[in-house]
Tab-separated table of C-alpha atoms in Angstrom:
chain	number	residue	atom	x	y	z
Q	10	MET	CA	-25.068	-98.693	179.725
Q	11	ALA	CA	-25.591	-100.240	182.948
Q	12	ALA	CA	-27.625	-98.307	185.429
Q	13	VAL	CA	-25.880	-97.724	188.365
Q	14	VAL	CA	-27.407	-95.816	191.519
Q	15	GLY	CA	-27.026	-92.308	191.260
Q	16	VAL	CA	-23.428	-92.640	189.255
Q	17	VAL	CA	-23.930	-91.571	185.782
Q	18	VAL	CA	-20.169	-91.863	184.485
Q	19	ALA	CA	-18.946	-94.485	186.896
Q	20	GLY	CA	-21.937	-96.470	185.420
Q	21	ALA	CA	-21.118	-95.491	182.120
Q	22	VAL	CA	-17.560	-96.478	182.665
Q	23	ALA	CA	-18.644	-99.767	183.685
Q	24	GLY	CA	-21.466	-100.354	181.179
Q	25	ALA	CA	-18.903	-99.541	178.483
Q	26	VAL	CA	-16.863	-102.317	179.737
Q	27	ILE	CA	-19.580	-104.778	179.917
Q	28	ALA	CA	-20.586	-103.778	176.417
Q	29	ALA	CA	-17.006	-104.222	174.722
Q	30	GLU	CA	-16.911	-107.801	176.402
Q	31	ALA	CA	-20.277	-108.419	174.896
Q	32	GLY	CA	-19.473	-106.560	171.700
Q	33	SER	CA	-22.472	-105.019	171.717
Q	34	ASN	CA	-21.729	-101.326	170.518
Q	35	GLY	CA	-18.676	-101.682	168.326
Q	36	ARG	CA	-16.576	-99.551	170.698
Q	37	THR	CA	-13.564	-100.557	172.332
Q	38	GLN	CA	-14.352	-99.300	175.950
Q	39	GLY	CA	-13.259	-100.351	179.280
Q	40	THR	CA	-10.167	-100.671	181.390
Q	41	SER	CA	-6.476	-101.850	181.660
Q	42	ALA	CA	-3.988	-102.865	183.432
Q	43	GLY	CA	-1.275	-100.743	184.783
Q	44	SER	CA	-0.034	-98.178	187.199
Q	45	ASP	CA	-0.693	-96.965	190.610
Q	46	HIS	CA	-3.050	-94.353	192.273
Q	47	PRO	CA	-3.729	-91.635	190.031
Q	48	SER	CA	-2.836	-87.789	191.382
Q	49	VAL	CA	-6.013	-86.205	191.724
Q	50	SER	CA	-4.534	-82.990	193.701
Q	51	SER	CA	-3.670	-80.406	190.972
Q	52	GLY	CA	-3.287	-76.918	190.319
Q	53	GLY	CA	-5.098	-74.111	192.273
Q	54	ARG	CA	-9.046	-74.135	191.890
Q	55	SER	CA	-11.122	-70.876	191.767
Q	56	GLY	CA	-11.599	-69.443	194.858
Q	57	THR	CA	-8.654	-71.340	196.442
Q	58	GLY	CA	-5.865	-69.081	195.740
Q	59	GLY	CA	-5.766	-70.385	191.853
Q	60	THR	CA	-7.296	-68.662	188.720
Q	61	PRO	CA	-8.876	-65.188	189.490
Q	62	THR	CA	-13.108	-65.483	190.072
Q	63	VAL	CA	-15.351	-63.625	188.442
Q	64	ALA	CA	-16.897	-61.172	191.238
Q	65	GLY	CA	-19.557	-63.275	193.041
Q	66	THR	CA	-19.042	-66.555	191.208
Q	67	SER	CA	-16.527	-69.430	191.290
Q	68	ARG	CA	-16.030	-68.961	187.609
Q	69	PRO	CA	-12.960	-68.519	186.551
Q	70	ALA	CA	-12.424	-65.082	184.744
Q	71	SER	CA	-11.180	-66.959	181.304
Q	72	LEU	CA	-11.038	-70.155	180.316
Q	73	PRO	CA	-8.374	-72.394	179.149
Q	74	SER	CA	-7.305	-72.069	175.372
Q	75	GLY	CA	-9.246	-74.432	173.499
Q	76	ALA	CA	-11.939	-75.199	175.892
Q	77	ARG	CA	-15.252	-76.695	175.064
Q	78	THR	CA	-18.569	-75.689	176.896
Q	79	GLU	CA	-20.695	-78.672	177.781
Q	80	ALA	CA	-24.309	-77.503	178.644
Q	81	GLY	CA	-23.617	-74.721	180.385
Q	82	LEU	CA	-22.289	-77.090	183.100
Q	83	TYR	CA	-18.512	-77.218	182.774
Q	84	ALA	CA	-15.787	-76.231	180.200
Q	85	TRP	CA	-12.702	-78.784	179.163
Q	86	VAL	CA	-10.292	-79.238	176.582
Q	87	PRO	CA	-10.645	-82.574	174.563
Q	88	PRO	CA	-7.590	-84.078	173.223
Q	89	PRO	CA	-7.338	-82.756	169.467
Q	90	GLY	CA	-8.047	-85.056	166.897
Q	91	TRP	CA	-10.238	-87.519	169.178
Q	92	GLN	CA	-13.852	-88.476	168.185
Q	93	ARG	CA	-16.633	-86.884	170.493
Q	94	VAL	CA	-19.755	-88.962	171.110
Q	95	ALA	CA	-22.239	-87.111	173.247
Q	96	GLU	CA	-24.273	-89.387	175.420
Q	97	SER	CA	-26.518	-86.825	176.932
Q	98	GLY	CA	-26.269	-82.675	176.809
Q	99	ALA	CA	-23.781	-83.164	179.981
Q	100	GLU	CA	-22.192	-86.434	179.487
Q	101	VAL	CA	-19.592	-86.573	176.792
Q	102	HIS	CA	-16.883	-89.192	175.737
Q	103	TYR	CA	-14.110	-88.567	173.636
Q	104	SER	CA	-12.312	-91.788	171.853
Q	105	SER	CA	-8.655	-91.599	170.613
Q	106	PRO	CA	-8.206	-92.522	167.076
Q	107	ASP	CA	-6.403	-95.818	167.790
Q	108	ARG	CA	-9.424	-96.920	170.115
Q	109	SER	CA	-7.200	-97.406	172.916
Q	110	GLN	CA	-8.323	-94.890	175.198
Q	111	GLU	CA	-11.619	-92.928	175.962
Q	112	ILE	CA	-11.808	-89.993	178.074
Q	113	VAL	CA	-15.469	-88.959	179.885
Q	114	ALA	CA	-17.069	-86.067	181.618
Q	115	ASN	CA	-20.434	-85.480	182.990
Q	116	ALA	CA	-22.243	-83.217	185.537
Q	117	THR	CA	-25.335	-84.299	187.368
Q	118	PRO	CA	-27.412	-82.733	190.406
Q	119	ALA	CA	-25.500	-83.699	193.628
Q	120	ARG	CA	-27.485	-86.400	195.620
Q	121	GLY	CA	-26.368	-88.275	198.704
Q	122	ASP	CA	-22.936	-89.461	199.403
Q	123	LEU	CA	-20.651	-89.760	196.566
Q	124	LEU	CA	-18.385	-92.370	197.778
Q	125	GLU	CA	-21.305	-94.358	199.307
Q	126	GLN	CA	-23.038	-94.282	195.792
Q	127	TRP	CA	-19.663	-95.768	194.145
Q	128	GLU	CA	-18.905	-98.537	196.941
Q	129	GLN	CA	-22.839	-99.427	195.778
Q	130	ALA	CA	-21.559	-99.188	192.643
Q	131	GLU	CA	-18.271	-101.493	193.066
Q	132	GLN	CA	-20.762	-104.355	193.940
Q	133	GLU	CA	-22.012	-104.821	190.562
Q	134	ARG	CA	-18.457	-104.497	189.092
Q	135	ARG	CA	-17.326	-107.362	191.434
Q	136	LYS	CA	-19.544	-109.960	189.815
Q	137	GLY	CA	-17.372	-110.466	186.551
Q	138	LEU	CA	-15.198	-108.872	184.044
Q	139	GLY	CA	-12.014	-110.144	186.198
Q	140	TYR	CA	-12.654	-106.805	188.332
Q	141	ARG	CA	-9.562	-105.814	190.357
Q	142	ARG	CA	-9.873	-102.811	192.912
Q	143	ILE	CA	-6.896	-100.436	193.202
Q	144	ARG	CA	-8.547	-97.891	194.974
Q	145	LEU	CA	-11.815	-96.439	196.257
Q	146	ASP	CA	-11.723	-93.720	198.313
Q	147	ARG	CA	-11.953	-89.886	199.353
Q	148	GLY	CA	-9.308	-87.284	198.059
Q	149	THR	CA	-8.952	-84.054	196.751
Q	150	PHE	CA	-9.211	-82.459	194.003
Q	151	ARG	CA	-7.641	-78.631	193.484
Q	152	GLY	CA	-7.950	-78.388	197.495
Q	153	GLY	CA	-11.363	-79.538	197.852
Q	154	PRO	CA	-13.016	-82.829	198.644
Q	155	ALA	CA	-13.099	-85.802	195.952
Q	156	VAL	CA	-13.583	-89.264	195.459
Q	157	VAL	CA	-11.384	-91.403	193.537
Q	158	TRP	CA	-12.191	-95.031	192.224
Q	159	GLU	CA	-9.518	-96.971	190.310
Q	160	TYR	CA	-9.867	-100.416	189.112
Q	161	THR	CA	-9.048	-103.018	186.322
Q	162	VAL	CA	-11.042	-105.049	184.129
Q	163	MET	CA	-11.356	-107.162	181.611
Q	164	GLY	CA	-13.241	-106.465	178.139
Q	165	LYS	CA	-13.194	-108.575	174.836
Q	166	GLY	CA	-10.093	-110.457	176.390
Q	167	ARG	CA	-7.900	-107.537	176.855
Q	168	PRO	CA	-6.971	-105.839	180.251
Q	169	TRP	CA	-8.213	-102.122	180.655
Q	170	HIS	CA	-7.578	-99.898	183.201
Q	171	VAL	CA	-10.073	-97.371	184.721
Q	172	ARG	CA	-9.944	-94.047	186.653
Q	173	LEU	CA	-12.580	-92.025	187.928
Q	174	LEU	CA	-12.456	-88.691	189.628
Q	175	GLY	CA	-15.799	-87.410	191.314
Q	176	PHE	CA	-16.211	-83.709	193.108
Q	177	ARG	CA	-19.019	-81.640	194.118
Q	178	GLU	CA	-19.346	-77.880	193.659
Q	179	HIS	CA	-22.546	-75.876	193.936
Q	180	GLY	CA	-24.939	-78.896	194.145
Q	181	THR	CA	-23.602	-80.274	190.990
Q	182	SER	CA	-21.488	-83.392	190.851
Q	183	TYR	CA	-18.856	-83.598	188.376
Q	184	GLU	CA	-16.997	-86.367	187.178
Q	185	VAL	CA	-14.017	-86.897	184.794
Q	186	SER	CA	-13.225	-90.460	183.963
Q	187	THR	CA	-10.927	-92.452	181.701
Q	188	TRP	CA	-10.088	-96.046	180.722
Q	189	TYR	CA	-7.496	-97.278	178.699
Q	190	HIS	CA	-5.100	-100.087	177.446
Q	191	PRO	CA	-1.653	-100.843	179.605
Q	192	ASP	CA	0.284	-100.654	176.258
Q	193	VAL	CA	-0.521	-96.821	176.434
Q	194	GLU	CA	-0.307	-96.366	180.271
Q	195	ASP	CA	1.992	-93.269	179.516
Q	196	ARG	CA	0.128	-91.170	177.368
Q	197	ALA	CA	-3.118	-92.102	178.755
Q	198	THR	CA	-2.027	-90.830	182.090
Q	199	ARG	CA	-0.851	-87.535	180.661
Q	200	VAL	CA	-4.000	-87.187	178.586
Q	201	TYR	CA	-5.746	-87.854	181.493
Q	202	ASP	CA	-4.140	-85.142	183.881
Q	203	GLU	CA	-4.235	-82.618	181.155
Q	204	VAL	CA	-8.004	-83.007	180.842
Q	205	LYS	CA	-8.360	-82.528	184.498
Q	206	GLU	CA	-6.234	-79.874	184.686
Q	207	GLY	CA	-8.585	-77.804	182.085
Q	208	PHE	CA	-11.486	-79.034	183.670
Q	209	THR	CA	-13.817	-76.291	184.880
Q	210	PRO	CA	-17.019	-75.853	186.307
Q	211	LEU	CA	-19.297	-73.101	185.383
């Protein structure tokens, strides 16, 4: 995986695309051509008028049905039937059966400004693979501040579409991302939205 300053999932996504181009890991990863900007504002967040919270914490009283906890840092509901690959305790990948899409989640200690870090990471992405930025800016996720990065690149001669969402809570930086082929655009964005909807910091 490519090392990217302060951005684990962003670096993992970019590194996966590079690996796909080089054919170094046998997994189809990267980004595709496709849609416009991702929707990153969804639902109510614990403590913002949404899910009830446990007293004194921002943790929801209950997790979504089928949720899986990762390293005690977050819980999410992976797509059923997808292959799981844990890069570390907190960084987890799920690949679709046809390898046309991958979903990644991670949690790291929050350091510095996330947008500035991703802008630095983008400088590496611009060096090849047909990188084309669609969006890299601040947004909101469940009423709180977030950063959204969306772009397309080439990997193994095919276009991929990458979408990354980053936000912070209680000193932890959470990142949820996906990359997929353009011919599964509708399914890919639906799956990604469902994963984000169930993503729960702990």
